[in-house]
C-alpha positions as a printed Julia matrix, in Angstrom:
347×3 Matrix{Float64}:
 -24.22    8.55    8.51
 -23.02    5.16    7.21
 -20.6     3.14    9.28
 -17.04    4.39    8.85
 -14.28    2.4     7.27
 -11.82    0.81    9.72
  -9.37    3.65    9.13
 -11.51    6.73    8.57
 -11.14    7.81   12.19
  -7.36    7.96   11.84
  -6.81    9.12    8.29
  -7.18   11.77    5.63
  -4.98   14.57    6.88
  -4.64   15.47    3.19
  -7.92   17.37    3.13
 -10.34   16.88    0.3
 -11.67   20.13   -1.09
 -14.59   21.27    1.07
 -14.28   18.0     3.01
 -17.43   16.39    4.38
 -17.67   15.81    8.14
 -16.82   12.15    7.62
 -13.34   13.06    6.43
 -12.69   15.81    8.97
 -13.82   13.8    11.97
 -11.22   13.01   14.64
 -12.01   10.58   17.47
 -10.18   10.4    20.8
  -7.44    7.75   20.77
  -9.37    5.12   22.77
 -12.46    5.48   20.61
 -10.38    5.38   17.43
  -8.73    2.12   18.49
 -12.13    0.62   19.21
 -13.4     1.53   15.75
 -10.32    0.03   14.11
 -11.15   -3.44   15.41
 -14.56   -3.53   13.76
 -15.12   -5.07   10.35
 -17.0    -2.04    9.11
 -18.41   -1.86    5.58
 -16.81    0.43    3.03
 -17.76    4.07    2.79
 -19.98    3.85   -0.24
 -22.28    6.86   -0.1
 -22.61    9.29   -2.99
 -21.0    12.12   -1.03
 -17.63   10.39   -0.69
 -17.67    9.23   -4.31
 -18.37   12.79   -5.39
 -15.5    14.1    -3.28
 -13.13   11.54   -4.78
 -14.17   12.59   -8.27
 -13.7    16.27   -7.4
 -10.29   15.67   -5.89
  -9.17   13.72   -8.95
 -10.35   16.56  -11.15
  -8.28   19.06   -9.18
  -5.16   16.9    -8.83
  -2.11   16.9   -11.04
   1.17   15.05  -10.77
   4.39   16.44  -12.15
   5.31   13.45  -14.29
   2.27   11.16  -14.29
  -0.85   11.7   -16.38
  -3.76   10.45  -14.21
  -6.49   11.55  -16.64
  -7.36    7.88  -17.25
  -8.74    7.67  -13.7
 -11.18   10.45  -14.59
 -12.43    8.75  -17.74
 -15.32    6.86  -16.1
 -17.54    7.32  -13.06
 -16.15    5.64   -9.92
 -17.98    2.96   -7.95
 -17.12    0.99   -4.83
 -17.68   -2.76   -4.36
 -20.64   -3.84   -2.24
 -19.59   -7.49   -1.93
 -16.89   -9.85   -3.08
 -17.53  -11.23   -6.59
 -18.44  -14.86   -7.0
 -15.13  -16.13   -8.38
 -13.07  -19.16   -7.48
 -10.16  -18.28   -5.18
  -6.72  -18.71   -6.72
  -4.57  -21.58   -5.51
  -1.5   -20.83   -3.44
   1.6   -23.02   -3.03
   2.17  -21.6     0.46
   0.65  -22.68    3.75
   0.05  -19.09    4.85
  -2.04  -17.17    2.36
  -4.49  -14.31    2.05
  -7.01  -13.57   -0.69
  -8.59  -10.18   -1.35
 -11.19   -9.89   -4.11
 -12.03   -6.35   -5.23
 -10.58   -5.11   -1.96
 -12.76   -7.36    0.2
 -11.11  -10.05    2.31
 -12.21  -13.52    1.21
  -9.83  -15.71    3.22
  -6.82  -15.48    5.53
  -4.96  -18.57    6.68
  -1.69  -19.02    8.51
   0.0   -18.97   11.88
   0.75  -15.24   11.86
  -2.1   -13.96    9.67
  -5.45  -12.49   10.7
  -7.92   -9.84    9.77
  -7.81   -6.83   12.04
 -11.32   -7.57   13.26
 -10.42  -11.15   14.22
  -7.23  -10.38   16.14
  -7.73  -11.52   19.75
  -7.42   -8.91   22.51
  -3.84   -8.39   23.56
  -0.58   -6.72   22.67
  -0.64   -7.6    18.96
  -4.08   -6.1    18.42
  -3.28   -3.01   20.5
  -0.12   -2.37   18.53
  -1.83   -2.91   15.17
  -4.58   -0.47   16.12
  -2.04    2.11   17.29
   0.03    1.81   14.09
  -3.0     2.18   11.85
  -4.25    5.15   13.85
  -0.8     6.76   13.61
  -0.89    6.49    9.81
  -3.01    9.66    9.84
   0.16   11.56   10.66
   2.13   10.21    7.69
   3.57   13.41    6.26
   4.32   12.18    2.72
   0.9    10.8     1.79
  -1.02   11.83   -1.31
  -4.65   11.6    -2.38
  -4.38    7.9    -3.21
  -3.2     7.06    0.31
  -6.14    8.99    1.74
  -8.62    7.41   -0.67
  -7.53    4.01    0.63
  -8.13    5.08    4.24
 -11.65    6.22    3.38
 -12.64    3.3     1.17
 -10.92    0.34    2.88
 -13.26   -2.53    3.73
 -10.88   -4.97    5.41
  -7.41   -4.8     6.93
  -5.16   -7.86    7.17
  -2.44   -8.0     9.81
   0.67  -10.16    9.49
   2.24  -10.17   12.95
   5.43  -12.18   13.54
   6.39  -12.37   17.25
   9.83  -11.67   18.63
  12.5   -14.14   17.55
  10.28  -16.16   15.16
  12.05  -17.04   11.88
   9.5   -17.4     9.07
  11.28  -15.99    6.01
  11.5   -19.43    4.37
   7.74  -19.98    4.73
   6.37  -16.74    3.27
   2.88  -15.31    3.51
   1.28  -15.24    0.06
  -1.06  -12.25   -0.3
  -3.19  -12.4    -3.45
  -5.3    -9.51   -4.73
  -7.74  -10.28   -7.54
  -9.88   -7.73   -9.34
 -12.91   -7.76  -11.65
 -14.73   -5.36  -13.94
 -18.09   -6.2   -12.34
 -19.38   -2.61  -12.45
 -20.62   -1.88  -15.96
 -20.29    1.7   -17.11
 -18.06    2.68  -14.2
 -14.57    2.07  -12.81
 -14.75   -0.21   -9.75
 -12.35    1.13   -7.12
 -10.81   -1.3    -4.58
  -8.91   -0.23   -1.46
  -7.29   -3.26    0.24
  -4.87   -2.68    3.11
  -2.23   -4.85    4.79
  -0.13   -4.23    7.9
   3.04   -6.3     8.45
   4.82   -6.23   11.82
   8.09   -8.12   12.33
   9.02   -7.88   16.0
  12.55   -7.84   17.4
  14.86  -10.42   15.74
  11.92  -11.9    13.78
  12.03  -12.79   10.08
   9.16  -12.97    7.6
   8.71  -13.31    3.85
   5.87  -11.59    1.97
   4.83  -12.56   -1.56
   2.38   -9.96   -2.87
   0.51  -10.46   -6.16
  -2.06   -8.28   -7.94
  -3.9    -9.62  -11.0
  -7.23   -9.68  -12.84
  -9.69  -12.47  -12.02
 -11.14  -14.76  -14.65
  -9.78  -16.48  -17.7
  -9.88  -13.41  -19.93
  -7.74  -11.36  -17.57
  -9.32   -8.13  -18.76
 -11.51   -5.42  -17.42
 -11.51   -1.78  -16.45
 -11.07   -1.25  -12.72
  -9.0     0.76  -10.26
  -6.85   -0.96   -7.63
  -5.64    1.33   -4.85
  -3.84   -0.86   -2.25
  -1.7     0.19    0.71
   0.83   -2.0     2.52
   2.55   -0.82    5.7
   5.58   -2.73    7.0
   7.2    -2.27   10.41
  10.61   -3.9    10.86
  11.63   -3.88   14.53
  15.17   -4.0    15.92
  17.24   -6.78   14.35
  14.28   -8.05   12.3
  14.27   -8.94    8.59
  11.52   -8.7     5.99
  11.85  -10.17    2.48
   9.17   -8.67    0.24
   8.35   -9.76   -3.33
   5.76   -7.78   -5.28
   4.25   -8.76   -8.65
   1.8    -6.51  -10.52
   0.19   -8.1   -13.59
  -3.11   -6.28  -13.81
  -5.43   -5.99  -16.78
  -4.11   -3.63  -19.43
  -7.31   -1.59  -18.99
  -6.85   -1.16  -15.22
  -5.58    1.64  -13.05
  -3.18    0.64  -10.28
  -2.04    3.15   -7.64
  -0.14    1.62   -4.73
   1.63    2.73   -1.57
   4.27    0.7     0.26
   5.38    2.33    3.51
   8.27    0.75    5.45
   9.71    1.7     8.84
  13.07    0.16    9.79
  14.4     0.11   13.33
  18.0    -0.44   14.51
  19.97   -3.2    12.75
  16.95   -4.3    10.73
  16.95   -5.43    7.1
  14.36   -4.92    4.36
  14.74   -6.64    0.98
  12.33   -5.67   -1.8
  11.91   -7.07   -5.33
   9.24   -5.79   -7.74
   8.1    -6.88  -11.21
   5.35   -4.78  -12.82
   4.0    -5.52  -16.3
   0.27   -4.78  -16.21
  -2.21   -1.88  -15.89
  -2.81    1.0   -18.25
  -1.77    3.38  -15.48
   0.58    2.02  -12.8
   2.0     4.22  -10.04
   3.91    2.83   -7.06
   4.99    5.02   -4.16
   7.69    3.19   -2.18
   8.57    5.01    1.04
  11.2     3.69    3.47
  12.19    5.45    6.68
  15.06    4.61    9.0
  14.15    4.67   12.71
  17.56    3.59   14.04
  21.2     3.1    13.01
  22.83    0.24   11.11
  19.89   -0.61    8.86
  20.15   -2.47    5.54
  17.83   -1.7     2.65
  17.82   -3.41   -0.74
  15.47   -2.49   -3.6
  15.36   -4.21   -7.01
  12.59   -3.23   -9.41
  11.65   -3.95  -13.02
   8.91   -2.26  -15.08
   7.76   -3.3   -18.55
   5.42   -1.12  -20.63
   4.51   -3.21  -23.65
   1.18   -1.58  -24.58
   0.45    1.68  -26.37
   0.11    4.65  -24.0
   0.79    2.43  -21.01
   2.26    4.37  -18.05
   4.46    2.87  -15.34
   5.67    5.18  -12.58
   7.88    4.32   -9.6
   8.47    6.99   -6.97
  10.82    5.75   -4.25
  12.01    7.62   -1.19
  14.56    6.44    1.4
  15.01    8.66    4.46
  18.15    8.15    6.53
  17.93    9.77    9.95
  20.58    7.67   11.69
  24.22    6.67   11.02
  25.64    3.56    9.37
  22.62    2.83    7.22
  23.37    0.81    4.09
  21.22    0.93    0.97
  21.32   -0.54   -2.49
  18.86    0.2    -5.28
  18.57   -1.13   -8.84
  15.76   -0.12  -11.18
  15.36   -1.36  -14.75
  12.61   -0.58  -17.23
  11.69   -1.41  -20.81
   9.29    0.93  -22.65
   7.87   -0.22  -25.99
   6.09    1.85  -28.64
   4.26    4.74  -27.02
   4.63    3.29  -23.53
   5.97    5.6   -20.85
   8.17    4.58  -17.92
   8.89    7.03  -15.09
  11.35    6.68  -12.22
  11.9     9.19   -9.45
  14.34    7.84   -6.84
  15.07    9.98   -3.8
  17.5     9.29   -0.94
  17.48   11.88    1.82
  20.39   11.93    4.27
  19.38   14.24    7.08
  21.67   16.78    8.75
  22.21   14.75   11.93
  23.66   11.85    9.93
  25.91   14.16    7.91
  27.37   15.64   11.12
  28.29   12.18   12.35
  30.04   11.32    9.1
  32.41   14.31    9.1
């Protein structure tokens, strides 16, 4: 059996049809944490690729046509392409190329494998292992857990204020696999400890001067905002117009924390963003501002957002704007769930 991805031991509770042992396997907690700290290669055997193809064939989404992702055979990257890294105006920056970590620089930035032993690494490993229990995941979230090559951790210690010096996370993609759709599965974990502040600037775009190519980007970003902490998150998606882009952003907000999110998406033939925010304590603040532009024929942009309020005195504000041109299709499904316990406290 090939070496597992860093997350395969703690993922894929959404079972693939007739799942192979790799996807069913569950390790004890201590062993799972040990595997998470290794820089394991991607799962790239034919069995997993076949299961992904079968699952795509069987899957349907209520509003989103994902047939484009079935139009070509799927391949996984074996190494980072030989392209010049993009320049960043920020001191702290990260560069993924086709889902493979090329560089990570900054005071609070590290790959999971390079985190030194201690509390930060233990917590990162525990959070990633716990992602297997995420109840709202779909097939794309599980595909990322199986195919991820590298995990980057942004860990801001208690009381550190770094919102004015953001971490710039750049994801570049190529069409280096002729005759197939190259699938990338980068993953980022952001932890802002108690009373800390951090800014995240996240960009996804095609590499090279032509800015074209057929590929499939399937990133996941998990953000944990501890008590009294603040995260400012900017997200720009300007992929090739021949690309598929399926993304998850999962946010957990503790007591008196604040999460501010701004998104601009203009690229990709098929773009789907699942934005999931869950309140873990009272008096949280959540702001979401998003803009989607579909300027190409048969281009699909889909935003599914979910905010779950389990505690009192949570404040939220959401603004979504979209422009659809020609035969472009823009989809928005915004869901705010106020659970029964909160309702009882209000009345």
